CSV table of C-alpha atoms in Angstrom, one decimal:
chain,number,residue,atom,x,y,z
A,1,UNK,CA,-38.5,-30.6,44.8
A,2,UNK,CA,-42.2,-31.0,45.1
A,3,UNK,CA,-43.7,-33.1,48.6
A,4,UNK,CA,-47.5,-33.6,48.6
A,5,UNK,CA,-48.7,-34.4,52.3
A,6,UNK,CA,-51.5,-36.6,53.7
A,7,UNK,CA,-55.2,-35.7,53.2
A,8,UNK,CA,-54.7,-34.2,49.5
A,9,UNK,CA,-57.3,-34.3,46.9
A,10,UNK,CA,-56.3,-35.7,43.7
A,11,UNK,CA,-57.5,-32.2,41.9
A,12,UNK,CA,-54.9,-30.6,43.9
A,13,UNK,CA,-52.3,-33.6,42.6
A,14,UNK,CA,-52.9,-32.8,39.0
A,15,UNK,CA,-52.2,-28.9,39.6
A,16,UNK,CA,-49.0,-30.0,40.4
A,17,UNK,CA,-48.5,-31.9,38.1
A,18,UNK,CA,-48.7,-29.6,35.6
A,19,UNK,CA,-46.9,-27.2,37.4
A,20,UNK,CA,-44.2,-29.3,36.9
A,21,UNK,CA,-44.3,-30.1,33.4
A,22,UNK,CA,-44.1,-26.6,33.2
A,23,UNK,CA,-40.5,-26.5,33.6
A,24,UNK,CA,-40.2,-29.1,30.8
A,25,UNK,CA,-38.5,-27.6,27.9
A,26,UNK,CA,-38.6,-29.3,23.8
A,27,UNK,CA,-34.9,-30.7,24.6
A,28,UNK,CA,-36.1,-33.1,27.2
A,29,UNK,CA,-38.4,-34.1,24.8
A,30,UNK,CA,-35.8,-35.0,22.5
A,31,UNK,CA,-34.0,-36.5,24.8
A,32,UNK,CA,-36.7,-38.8,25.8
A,33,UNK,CA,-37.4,-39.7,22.7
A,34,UNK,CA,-33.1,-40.5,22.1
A,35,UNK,CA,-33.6,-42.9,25.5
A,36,UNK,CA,-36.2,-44.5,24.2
A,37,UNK,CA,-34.3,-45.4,20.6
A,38,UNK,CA,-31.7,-45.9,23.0
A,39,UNK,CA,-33.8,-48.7,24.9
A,40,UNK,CA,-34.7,-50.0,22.0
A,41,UNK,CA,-31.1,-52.0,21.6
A,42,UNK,CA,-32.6,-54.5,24.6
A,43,UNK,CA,-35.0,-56.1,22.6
A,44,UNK,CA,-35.5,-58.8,20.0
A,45,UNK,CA,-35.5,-57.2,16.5
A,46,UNK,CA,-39.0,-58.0,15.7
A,47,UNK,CA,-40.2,-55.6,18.5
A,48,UNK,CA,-37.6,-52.8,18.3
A,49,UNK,CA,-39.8,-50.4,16.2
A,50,UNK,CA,-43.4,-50.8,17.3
A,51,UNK,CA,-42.7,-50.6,21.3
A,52,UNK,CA,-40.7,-47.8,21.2
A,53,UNK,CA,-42.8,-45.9,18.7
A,54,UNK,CA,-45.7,-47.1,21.1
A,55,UNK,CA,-44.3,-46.4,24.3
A,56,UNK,CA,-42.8,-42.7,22.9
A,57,UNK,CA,-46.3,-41.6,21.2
A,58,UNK,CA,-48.1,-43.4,24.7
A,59,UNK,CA,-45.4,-40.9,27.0
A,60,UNK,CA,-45.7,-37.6,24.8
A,61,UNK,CA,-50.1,-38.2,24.4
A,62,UNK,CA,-50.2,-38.4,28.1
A,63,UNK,CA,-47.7,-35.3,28.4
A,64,UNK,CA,-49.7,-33.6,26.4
A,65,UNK,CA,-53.1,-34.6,27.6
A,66,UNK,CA,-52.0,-33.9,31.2
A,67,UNK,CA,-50.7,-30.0,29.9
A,68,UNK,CA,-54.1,-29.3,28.5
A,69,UNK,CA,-56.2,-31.2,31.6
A,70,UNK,CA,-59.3,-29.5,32.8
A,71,UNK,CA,-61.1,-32.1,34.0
A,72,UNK,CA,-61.8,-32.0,38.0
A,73,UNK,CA,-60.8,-34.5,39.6
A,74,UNK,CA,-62.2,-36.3,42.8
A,75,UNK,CA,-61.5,-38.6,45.6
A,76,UNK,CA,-58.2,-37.9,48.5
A,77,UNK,CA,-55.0,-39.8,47.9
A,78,UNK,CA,-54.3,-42.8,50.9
A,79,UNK,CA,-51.6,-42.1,53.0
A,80,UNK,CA,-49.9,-45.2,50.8
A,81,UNK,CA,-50.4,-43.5,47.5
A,82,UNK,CA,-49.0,-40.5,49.0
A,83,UNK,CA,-45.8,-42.1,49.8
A,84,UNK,CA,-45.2,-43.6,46.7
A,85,UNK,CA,-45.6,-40.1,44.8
A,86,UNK,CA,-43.8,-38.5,46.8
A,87,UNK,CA,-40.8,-41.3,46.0
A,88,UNK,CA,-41.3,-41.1,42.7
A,89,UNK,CA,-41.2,-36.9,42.5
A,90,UNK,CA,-38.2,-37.1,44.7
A,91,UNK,CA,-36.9,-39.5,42.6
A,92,UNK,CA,-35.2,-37.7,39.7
A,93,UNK,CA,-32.0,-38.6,38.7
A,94,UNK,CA,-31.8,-36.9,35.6
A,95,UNK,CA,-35.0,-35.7,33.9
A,96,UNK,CA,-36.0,-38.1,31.5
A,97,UNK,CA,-36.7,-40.6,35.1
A,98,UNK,CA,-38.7,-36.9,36.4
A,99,UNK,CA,-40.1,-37.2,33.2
A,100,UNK,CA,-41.6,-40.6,33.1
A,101,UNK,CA,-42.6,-40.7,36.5
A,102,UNK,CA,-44.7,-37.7,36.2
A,103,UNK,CA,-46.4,-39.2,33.5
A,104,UNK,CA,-46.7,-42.4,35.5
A,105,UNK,CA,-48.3,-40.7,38.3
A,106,UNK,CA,-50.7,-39.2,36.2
A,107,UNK,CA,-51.8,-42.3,34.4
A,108,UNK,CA,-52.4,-44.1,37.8
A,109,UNK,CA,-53.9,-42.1,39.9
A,110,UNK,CA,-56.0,-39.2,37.5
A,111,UNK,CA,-56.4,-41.4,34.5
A,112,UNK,CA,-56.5,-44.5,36.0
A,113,UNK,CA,-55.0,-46.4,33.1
A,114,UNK,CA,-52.2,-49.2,32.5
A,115,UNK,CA,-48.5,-48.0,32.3
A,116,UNK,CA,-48.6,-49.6,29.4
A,117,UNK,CA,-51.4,-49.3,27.3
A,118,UNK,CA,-53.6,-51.8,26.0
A,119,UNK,CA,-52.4,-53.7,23.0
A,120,UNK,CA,-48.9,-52.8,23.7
A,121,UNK,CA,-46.9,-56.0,22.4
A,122,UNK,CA,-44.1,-57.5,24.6
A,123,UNK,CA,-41.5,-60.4,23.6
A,124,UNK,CA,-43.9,-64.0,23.2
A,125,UNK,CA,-46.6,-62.1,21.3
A,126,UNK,CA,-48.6,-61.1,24.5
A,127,UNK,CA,-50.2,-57.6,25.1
A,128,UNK,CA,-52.1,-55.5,27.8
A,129,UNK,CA,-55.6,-56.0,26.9
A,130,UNK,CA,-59.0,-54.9,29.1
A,131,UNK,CA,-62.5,-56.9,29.2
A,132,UNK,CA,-64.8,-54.3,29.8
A,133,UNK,CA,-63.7,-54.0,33.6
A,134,UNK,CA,-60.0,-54.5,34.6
A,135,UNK,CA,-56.9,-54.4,32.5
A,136,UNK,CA,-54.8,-57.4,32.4
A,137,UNK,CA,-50.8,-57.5,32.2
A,138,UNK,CA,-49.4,-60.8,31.3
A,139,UNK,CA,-45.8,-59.7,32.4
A,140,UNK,CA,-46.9,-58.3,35.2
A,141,UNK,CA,-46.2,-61.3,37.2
A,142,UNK,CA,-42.9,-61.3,36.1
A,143,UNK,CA,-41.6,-57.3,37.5
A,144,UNK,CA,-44.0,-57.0,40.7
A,145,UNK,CA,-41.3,-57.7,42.8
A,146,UNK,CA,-38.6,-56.0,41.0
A,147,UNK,CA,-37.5,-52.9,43.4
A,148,UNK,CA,-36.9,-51.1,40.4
A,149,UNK,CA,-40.1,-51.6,38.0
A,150,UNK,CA,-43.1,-49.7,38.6
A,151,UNK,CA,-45.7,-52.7,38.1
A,152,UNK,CA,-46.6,-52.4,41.8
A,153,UNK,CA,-48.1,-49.2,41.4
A,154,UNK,CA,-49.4,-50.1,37.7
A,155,UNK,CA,-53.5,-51.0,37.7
A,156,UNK,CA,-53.2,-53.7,35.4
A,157,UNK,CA,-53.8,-56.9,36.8
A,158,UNK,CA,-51.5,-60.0,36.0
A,159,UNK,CA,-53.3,-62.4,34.0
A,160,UNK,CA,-53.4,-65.9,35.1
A,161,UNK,CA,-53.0,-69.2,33.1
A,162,UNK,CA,-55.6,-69.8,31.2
A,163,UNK,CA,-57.3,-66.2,31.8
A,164,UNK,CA,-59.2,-65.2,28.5
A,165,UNK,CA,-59.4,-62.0,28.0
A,166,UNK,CA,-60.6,-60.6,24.8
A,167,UNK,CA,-57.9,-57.8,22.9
């Protein structure tokens, strides 16, 4: 298992990133792609098909995108961001989790994106949506605490009653 330390640029982080996506073969993919139809069976029938085709094509884009990244990078990780890496590579229960938090990791600290992504459609119609500035999470509110979700780390902001924010 991968450890990054203190002090390291996030250049270096996306070199091992990839490195470990390296060891990803096509049958995780499948099987990510069988948990997410498997995840599916949580929600109301109205969002079943369009969140998980969402959240599969989001996952397998940013694999993909993160495989094929040449783009230098620039800034040093806080000692805080390190940490929580760190958890999250340590982590990996199976490899669909080493997986997903991989891509996480690379969504919120190279890309600087939502987990989600914008317009992603959650139960009561709501979505992630950005106003030029910030992205904006209106059930963000609702997981920060949870020990087990990873809004804490997630850039979106929660949106606030009455918060317009154009989609």
């Amino acid at each position: 298992m991968v450890e990054i330390y203190s002090g390291i640029n996030v250049n270096d982080l996306k070199n091992i990133l990839k490195d470990e996506i390296k060891e990803i073969t096509l049958k995780d993919l499948y099987d990510l792609s069988l948990f997410f139809n498997e995840e599916k069976a949580y929600l109301p029938p109205e969002y079943k098909k369009k969140y998980t085709e969402s959240v599969l094509n989001v996952t397998i884009n940013r694999f993909t995108l993160l495989k094929n990244d040449n783009n230098l990078y620039e800034g040093i990780l806080k000692d805080d961001d390190v940490k929580i890496i760190n958890k999250l590579l340590q982590s990996n229960d199976n490899i669909i989790t080493h997986i997903l938090n991989i891509i996480v990791i690379y969504t919120t600290y190279l890309l600087k994106e939502p987990i989600h992504m914008p317009g992603t459609k959650f139960p009561g119609q709501v979505s992630i949506s950005y106003d030029g500035m910030s992205y904006y999470c209106p059930v963000k509110k609702y997981h920060v605490n949870d020990k087990k979700s990873l809004c804490n780390i997630c850039i979106a902001k929660s949106t606030k009653e009455g918060h317009y924010v154009k989609n």
